[in-house]
Amino acid sequence: MVSRQAVLSVKNLKKKIRSKWIIKGVSFEVGAGEVFGFLGPNGAGKTTTIRMLVNLIRPTEGSIEICGIPLQDKPFEALRQIGCIVENPELYPYLTGWENLEHFARMIPGVTEARIREVVAIVGMEQRIHDKVKTYSLGMRQRLGIAQALLGSPKLLILDEPTNGLDPQGIKEMREFIRKLAQEGLSVFVSSHLLAEIQLMCDRVAIISHGEVIAVGEVKELIEKNVSTVMWHAAPRETAMKVIAGFSGVQMAEEGESVQAELSGTGAEQGIRTEMSTSDIPVLSRVLQEHQVSLYEVSIKHPTLEELFLRLTEGERIE
């Protein structure tokens, strides 16, 4: 949950293009020092939403506030609070990293040479900042792009696919770097198609499908409150299966999916695999005991963020 004042507040955001509603009422908040993931299948409205957040297109309805400043009413004041990289950072390859930052600093009032040195240190590029950008790896270009986005001391950093094209080591370094920025108080809004990375990187996520946010919350909370795989080891097994099959909200696994219980001397020869909400486990356990069923073990396997995403979006492809 967002416990601090929201750095970004999006309320009932809608966008209509011609006669079609592309965004149908998106709402979420991003708190200070939070890494917030934004996930959506291809065509879900993720890119359209990001464009509205940075005022490239105007919403048809709804509101966007950045640090309490309404974007529609005070765009220049609100946008001063944002640093943004959409896809790959735009850099001049024939200039050095430092010269690139000097060039962009001229466009932002009040950015001093001391601030340039500060952002270079933040992204850890002191050793290579005076080399030409054309000699940089993709990961270094991404870091320089983030340095550029941080020049104006924003409160919110918006990154669109920050790990796109990076190798596994580069992805790991970018993840750790984003977490470090958040620990220092910066809010980071990240869109990505790498669901495993989002699960490791983000405090909370919003999942958008068909122009609507269908889930928003802490990654752990979203995973645990949705349907999980629960394995019951109980005896007599036949009675347990009848009780479990008759319990509302529980879906039995296919017959061939039963697995041998890793228990010995318990009388529970096989586990009974179910798909259910973990919040129903205590109630179902009591019902089993009321039917004289001995319960030896209950094991839970929560879905990954990827499995949850596919379930919520009915298998749509992600961008």
CSV table of C-alpha atoms in Angstrom, one decimal:
chain,number,residue,atom,x,y,z
A,1,MET,CA,0.0,0.0,0.0
A,2,VAL,CA,1.1,3.6,-0.6
A,3,SER,CA,1.7,4.9,2.9
A,4,ARG,CA,3.4,8.2,1.9
A,5,GLN,CA,2.1,11.1,-0.1
A,6,ALA,CA,1.7,10.1,-3.7
A,7,VAL,CA,4.3,11.4,-6.1
A,8,LEU,CA,2.1,10.3,-9.1
A,9,SER,CA,-1.7,10.1,-8.8
A,10,VAL,CA,-3.7,8.9,-11.8
A,11,LYS,CA,-7.5,9.0,-11.4
A,12,ASN,CA,-10.1,7.6,-13.8
A,13,LEU,CA,-7.9,8.3,-16.8
A,14,LYS,CA,-9.6,7.8,-20.2
A,15,LYS,CA,-8.6,8.3,-23.8
A,16,LYS,CA,-10.8,8.2,-26.8
A,17,ILE,CA,-9.3,8.1,-30.4
A,18,ARG,CA,-11.9,8.7,-33.1
A,19,SER,CA,-14.9,6.7,-31.8
A,20,LYS,CA,-12.9,4.1,-29.9
A,21,TRP,CA,-12.0,4.2,-26.2
A,22,ILE,CA,-8.3,3.2,-25.9
A,23,ILE,CA,-8.1,3.8,-22.1
A,24,LYS,CA,-11.2,3.2,-20.2
A,25,GLY,CA,-10.6,4.4,-16.7
A,26,VAL,CA,-7.1,3.8,-15.3
A,27,SER,CA,-6.3,4.7,-11.7
A,28,PHE,CA,-3.2,4.1,-9.6
A,29,GLU,CA,-0.8,5.9,-7.3
A,30,VAL,CA,3.0,5.8,-6.9
A,31,GLY,CA,4.5,6.7,-3.6
A,32,ALA,CA,7.8,8.3,-2.7
A,33,GLY,CA,10.8,5.9,-2.9
A,34,GLU,CA,8.7,3.3,-4.6
A,35,VAL,CA,9.5,1.2,-7.7
A,36,PHE,CA,6.2,0.7,-9.5
A,37,GLY,CA,5.8,-1.7,-12.4
A,38,PHE,CA,3.4,-1.2,-15.2
A,39,LEU,CA,2.5,-4.4,-17.2
A,40,GLY,CA,0.2,-4.8,-20.1
A,41,PRO,CA,-0.2,-7.1,-23.2
A,42,ASN,CA,0.3,-5.8,-26.7
A,43,GLY,CA,-2.4,-3.2,-27.4
A,44,ALA,CA,-3.6,-3.0,-23.8
A,45,GLY,CA,-3.0,0.8,-23.6
A,46,LYS,CA,0.4,0.8,-21.7
A,47,THR,CA,2.2,3.1,-24.2
A,48,THR,CA,-0.8,5.4,-24.5
A,49,THR,CA,-1.0,5.8,-20.8
A,50,ILE,CA,2.8,6.6,-20.6
A,51,ARG,CA,2.4,9.3,-23.3
A,52,MET,CA,-0.4,10.9,-21.2
A,53,LEU,CA,1.8,10.8,-18.1
A,54,VAL,CA,4.5,12.9,-19.9
A,55,ASN,CA,1.9,15.2,-21.6
A,56,LEU,CA,2.7,14.0,-25.2
A,57,ILE,CA,-1.1,13.4,-25.6
A,58,ARG,CA,-4.0,14.8,-23.6
A,59,PRO,CA,-6.5,12.5,-21.8
A,60,THR,CA,-10.1,12.7,-22.8
A,61,GLU,CA,-11.2,12.4,-19.2
A,62,GLY,CA,-9.6,11.9,-15.8
A,63,SER,CA,-6.7,13.5,-14.0
A,64,ILE,CA,-2.9,13.2,-13.5
A,65,GLU,CA,-1.2,14.8,-10.6
A,66,ILE,CA,2.6,14.9,-10.1
A,67,CYS,CA,3.6,15.8,-6.6
A,68,GLY,CA,0.1,17.2,-6.1
A,69,ILE,CA,0.5,19.4,-9.2
A,70,PRO,CA,-2.3,18.9,-11.9
A,71,LEU,CA,-0.6,18.1,-15.2
A,72,GLN,CA,-3.4,19.4,-17.3
A,73,ASP,CA,-3.6,22.8,-15.5
A,74,LYS,CA,0.2,23.4,-14.8
A,75,PRO,CA,2.1,21.3,-17.3
A,76,PHE,CA,5.4,23.0,-17.1
A,77,GLU,CA,5.5,23.0,-13.3
A,78,ALA,CA,4.3,19.3,-13.2
A,79,LEU,CA,6.8,18.1,-15.8
A,80,ARG,CA,9.7,19.6,-13.9
A,81,GLN,CA,9.2,16.9,-11.4
A,82,ILE,CA,9.6,14.1,-14.0
A,83,GLY,CA,12.6,12.5,-15.7
A,84,CYS,CA,11.8,10.1,-18.5
A,85,ILE,CA,13.3,7.7,-20.9
A,86,VAL,CA,10.9,6.2,-23.5
A,87,GLU,CA,12.6,3.1,-25.1
A,88,ASN,CA,16.2,3.9,-25.9
A,89,PRO,CA,17.8,7.2,-24.7
A,90,GLU,CA,18.5,9.7,-27.5
A,91,LEU,CA,22.2,10.5,-27.3
A,92,TYR,CA,24.8,12.0,-29.6
A,93,PRO,CA,27.3,9.2,-30.3
A,94,TYR,CA,30.1,11.5,-31.6
A,95,LEU,CA,30.1,13.5,-28.3
A,96,THR,CA,31.5,12.3,-25.0
A,97,GLY,CA,29.1,11.3,-22.2
A,98,TRP,CA,30.0,14.6,-20.4
A,99,GLU,CA,29.4,16.7,-23.5
A,100,ASN,CA,26.0,15.0,-24.0
A,101,LEU,CA,25.0,15.9,-20.4
A,102,GLU,CA,26.3,19.5,-20.9
A,103,HIS,CA,24.2,19.8,-24.0
A,104,PHE,CA,21.0,18.6,-22.3
A,105,ALA,CA,21.7,20.7,-19.1
A,106,ARG,CA,21.5,23.9,-21.2
A,107,MET,CA,17.8,23.1,-21.8
A,108,ILE,CA,17.0,22.9,-18.1
A,109,PRO,CA,17.1,26.0,-16.0
A,110,GLY,CA,19.4,26.0,-13.0
A,111,VAL,CA,21.5,22.9,-13.8
A,112,THR,CA,25.1,23.5,-12.8
A,113,GLU,CA,28.3,21.7,-13.5
A,114,ALA,CA,28.2,20.4,-9.9
A,115,ARG,CA,24.8,18.8,-10.7
A,116,ILE,CA,26.3,17.1,-13.8
A,117,ARG,CA,29.1,15.7,-11.7
A,118,GLU,CA,26.5,14.6,-9.1
A,119,VAL,CA,24.4,12.6,-11.6
A,120,VAL,CA,27.6,11.1,-13.2
A,121,ALA,CA,28.4,9.8,-9.7
A,122,ILE,CA,24.8,8.6,-9.1
A,123,VAL,CA,25.0,6.4,-12.2
A,124,GLY,CA,28.6,5.3,-11.5
A,125,MET,CA,30.2,6.5,-14.7
A,126,GLU,CA,33.1,8.6,-13.5
A,127,GLN,CA,35.7,6.4,-15.2
A,128,ARG,CA,34.0,6.6,-18.7
A,129,ILE,CA,32.2,9.9,-18.8
A,130,HIS,CA,34.8,11.6,-21.0
A,131,ASP,CA,34.8,8.8,-23.6
A,132,LYS,CA,32.7,9.1,-26.7
A,133,VAL,CA,29.2,7.6,-26.5
A,134,LYS,CA,29.8,5.5,-29.6
A,135,THR,CA,32.3,3.4,-27.5
A,136,TYR,CA,29.7,2.7,-24.8
A,137,SER,CA,27.9,-0.6,-24.3
A,138,LEU,CA,24.1,-0.6,-24.3
A,139,GLY,CA,24.1,-0.8,-20.5
A,140,MET,CA,26.3,2.3,-20.3
A,141,ARG,CA,24.1,4.2,-22.7
A,142,GLN,CA,21.1,3.3,-20.6
A,143,ARG,CA,22.9,4.7,-17.5
A,144,LEU,CA,23.9,7.9,-19.3
A,145,GLY,CA,20.3,8.2,-20.4
A,146,ILE,CA,19.2,7.9,-16.8
A,147,ALA,CA,21.8,10.5,-15.8
A,148,GLN,CA,20.3,12.8,-18.4
A,149,ALA,CA,16.8,12.2,-17.0
A,150,LEU,CA,18.1,13.0,-13.5
A,151,LEU,CA,19.7,16.4,-14.4
A,152,GLY,CA,16.7,18.4,-13.3
A,153,SER,CA,16.4,16.6,-9.9
A,154,PRO,CA,13.1,15.0,-10.6
A,155,LYS,CA,10.9,13.3,-8.0
A,156,LEU,CA,9.6,10.7,-10.5
A,157,LEU,CA,11.6,8.7,-13.0
A,158,ILE,CA,9.7,7.1,-15.8
A,159,LEU,CA,11.5,4.2,-17.6
A,160,ASP,CA,10.0,2.5,-20.6
A,161,GLU,CA,11.6,-1.0,-21.0
A,162,PRO,CA,14.9,0.0,-19.2
A,163,THR,CA,16.4,-3.5,-19.6
A,164,ASN,CA,15.4,-3.9,-23.3
A,165,GLY,CA,18.4,-5.5,-25.2
A,166,LEU,CA,20.6,-5.9,-22.2
A,167,ASP,CA,22.4,-9.2,-21.5
A,168,PRO,CA,21.6,-11.1,-18.2
A,169,GLN,CA,24.5,-9.3,-16.3
A,170,GLY,CA,23.3,-5.9,-17.6
A,171,ILE,CA,19.7,-6.7,-16.6
A,172,LYS,CA,20.9,-7.6,-13.1
A,173,GLU,CA,23.0,-4.4,-12.8
A,174,MET,CA,20.1,-2.2,-14.0
A,175,ARG,CA,17.7,-3.9,-11.5
A,176,GLU,CA,20.1,-3.2,-8.6
A,177,PHE,CA,20.7,0.4,-9.8
A,178,ILE,CA,16.9,1.1,-10.0
A,179,ARG,CA,16.5,-0.3,-6.5
A,180,LYS,CA,19.4,1.9,-5.3
A,181,LEU,CA,17.7,5.0,-6.7
A,182,ALA,CA,14.4,4.1,-4.9
A,183,GLN,CA,16.3,3.6,-1.6
A,184,GLU,CA,17.6,7.1,-2.0
A,185,GLY,CA,14.0,8.5,-2.2
A,186,LEU,CA,13.3,8.6,-5.9
A,187,SER,CA,10.1,7.2,-7.2
A,188,VAL,CA,10.6,5.0,-10.3
A,189,PHE,CA,7.8,4.0,-12.7
A,190,VAL,CA,8.9,1.0,-14.9
A,191,SER,CA,7.2,-0.6,-17.8
A,192,SER,CA,8.6,-3.9,-18.9
A,193,HIS,CA,7.8,-7.2,-20.6
A,194,LEU,CA,10.3,-9.1,-18.4
A,195,LEU,CA,7.9,-10.3,-15.8
A,196,ALA,CA,10.5,-12.2,-13.7
A,197,GLU,CA,12.5,-9.0,-13.5
A,198,ILE,CA,9.5,-6.9,-12.5
A,199,GLN,CA,8.8,-9.4,-9.7
A,200,LEU,CA,12.3,-8.9,-8.4
A,201,MET,CA,12.5,-5.2,-9.0
A,202,CYS,CA,9.2,-3.7,-8.1
A,203,ASP,CA,7.4,-2.9,-4.8
A,204,ARG,CA,4.0,-2.8,-6.5
A,205,VAL,CA,2.6,-3.4,-9.9
A,206,ALA,CA,-0.4,-2.4,-12.0
A,207,ILE,CA,-1.6,-4.9,-14.7
A,208,ILE,CA,-3.5,-3.3,-17.6
A,209,SER,CA,-5.6,-5.1,-20.1
A,210,HIS,CA,-8.0,-3.8,-22.8
A,211,GLY,CA,-7.5,-0.2,-21.5
A,212,GLU,CA,-8.4,-1.0,-17.9
A,213,VAL,CA,-6.3,-1.7,-14.8
A,214,ILE,CA,-7.4,-5.2,-13.7
A,215,ALA,CA,-5.0,-5.6,-10.7
A,216,VAL,CA,-2.9,-3.2,-8.7
A,217,GLY,CA,-0.9,-3.9,-5.5
A,218,GLU,CA,2.2,-5.3,-3.9
A,219,VAL,CA,3.6,-8.2,-6.0
A,220,LYS,CA,3.5,-10.6,-3.0
A,221,GLU,CA,0.0,-9.5,-2.1
A,222,LEU,CA,-1.4,-10.0,-5.6
A,223,ILE,CA,0.2,-13.4,-5.9
A,224,GLU,CA,-0.9,-14.7,-2.5
A,225,LYS,CA,-4.5,-13.4,-2.8
A,226,ASN,CA,-5.1,-15.1,-6.1
A,227,VAL,CA,-5.6,-18.8,-6.9
A,228,SER,CA,-2.7,-21.0,-5.8
A,229,THR,CA,-1.8,-24.6,-6.2
A,230,VAL,CA,-2.5,-26.4,-2.9
A,231,MET,CA,-1.5,-30.0,-2.3
A,232,TRP,CA,-3.4,-31.9,0.4
A,233,HIS,CA,-2.0,-35.1,2.0
A,234,ALA,CA,-4.8,-36.7,3.9
A,235,ALA,CA,-6.4,-40.1,4.7
A,236,PRO,CA,-8.7,-41.8,4.0
A,237,ARG,CA,-8.0,-40.3,0.5
A,238,GLU,CA,-11.4,-41.1,-1.0
A,239,THR,CA,-13.3,-39.3,1.7
A,240,ALA,CA,-10.9,-36.3,1.5
A,241,MET,CA,-11.4,-36.1,-2.3
A,242,LYS,CA,-15.2,-36.1,-1.9
A,243,VAL,CA,-15.0,-33.3,0.8
A,244,ILE,CA,-12.6,-31.2,-1.2
A,245,ALA,CA,-14.4,-31.6,-4.5
A,246,GLY,CA,-17.6,-30.4,-2.8
A,247,PHE,CA,-16.0,-27.3,-1.3
A,248,SER,CA,-17.0,-24.1,-3.0
A,249,GLY,CA,-14.2,-22.2,-4.8
A,250,VAL,CA,-11.9,-25.3,-5.1
A,251,GLN,CA,-11.0,-26.7,-8.5
A,252,MET,CA,-9.6,-30.2,-8.5
A,253,ALA,CA,-6.6,-31.0,-10.6
A,254,GLU,CA,-6.8,-33.5,-13.5
A,255,GLU,CA,-6.6,-37.1,-12.4
A,256,GLY,CA,-3.2,-37.5,-14.0
A,257,GLU,CA,-1.8,-34.6,-12.1
A,258,SER,CA,-1.9,-36.3,-8.6
A,259,VAL,CA,1.6,-36.9,-7.3
A,260,GLN,CA,3.1,-39.4,-4.9
A,261,ALA,CA,3.2,-38.0,-1.4
A,262,GLU,CA,6.7,-37.6,0.0
A,263,LEU,CA,5.5,-39.0,3.3
A,264,SER,CA,6.1,-42.4,4.8
A,265,GLY,CA,4.0,-44.2,7.4
A,266,THR,CA,1.2,-41.7,7.4
A,267,GLY,CA,-1.4,-43.6,5.4
A,268,ALA,CA,-1.6,-40.7,2.9
A,269,GLU,CA,-0.3,-42.4,-0.3
A,270,GLN,CA,-1.0,-39.6,-2.7
A,271,GLY,CA,-1.4,-35.9,-2.5
A,272,ILE,CA,-4.6,-34.3,-3.7
A,273,ARG,CA,-3.8,-31.3,-6.0
A,274,THR,CA,-6.2,-28.4,-6.0
A,275,GLU,CA,-6.4,-24.8,-7.4
A,276,MET,CA,-7.8,-22.5,-4.8
A,277,SER,CA,-7.4,-19.3,-2.7
A,278,THR,CA,-5.1,-19.9,0.3
A,279,SER,CA,-7.5,-17.9,2.5
A,280,ASP,CA,-9.9,-20.9,2.2
A,281,ILE,CA,-7.3,-23.4,3.6
A,282,PRO,CA,-8.3,-23.0,7.3
A,283,VAL,CA,-12.0,-23.5,6.7
A,284,LEU,CA,-11.5,-26.5,4.4
A,285,SER,CA,-9.1,-28.0,7.0
A,286,ARG,CA,-11.8,-27.8,9.7
A,287,VAL,CA,-14.4,-29.4,7.3
A,288,LEU,CA,-12.0,-32.3,6.6
A,289,GLN,CA,-11.5,-32.9,10.3
A,290,GLU,CA,-15.3,-32.8,10.8
A,291,HIS,CA,-15.5,-35.7,8.3
A,292,GLN,CA,-12.9,-37.7,10.3
A,293,VAL,CA,-10.2,-37.1,7.7
A,294,SER,CA,-6.7,-37.1,9.1
A,295,LEU,CA,-4.7,-34.2,7.6
A,296,TYR,CA,-0.9,-34.8,7.4
A,297,GLU,CA,0.4,-32.0,5.3
A,298,VAL,CA,-0.8,-29.0,3.3
A,299,SER,CA,1.7,-27.5,0.8
A,300,ILE,CA,1.2,-24.3,-1.1
A,301,LYS,CA,2.7,-23.2,-4.4
A,302,HIS,CA,1.9,-19.5,-5.2
A,303,PRO,CA,1.9,-18.5,-8.9
A,304,THR,CA,4.7,-16.5,-10.3
A,305,LEU,CA,3.9,-13.0,-11.5
A,306,GLU,CA,4.1,-14.4,-15.0
A,307,GLU,CA,1.5,-17.1,-14.3
A,308,LEU,CA,-0.7,-14.5,-12.5
A,309,PHE,CA,-0.4,-12.2,-15.5
A,310,LEU,CA,-1.4,-14.9,-18.0
A,311,ARG,CA,-4.3,-15.9,-15.8
A,312,LEU,CA,-5.6,-12.3,-15.3
A,313,THR,CA,-5.2,-11.4,-19.0
A,314,GLU,CA,-6.4,-14.7,-20.3
A,315,GLY,CA,-3.1,-15.5,-22.0
A,316,GLU,CA,-2.8,-12.3,-24.0
A,317,ARG,CA,0.7,-11.6,-25.3
A,318,ILE,CA,2.6,-8.9,-23.4
A,319,GLU,CA,4.5,-6.1,-25.2
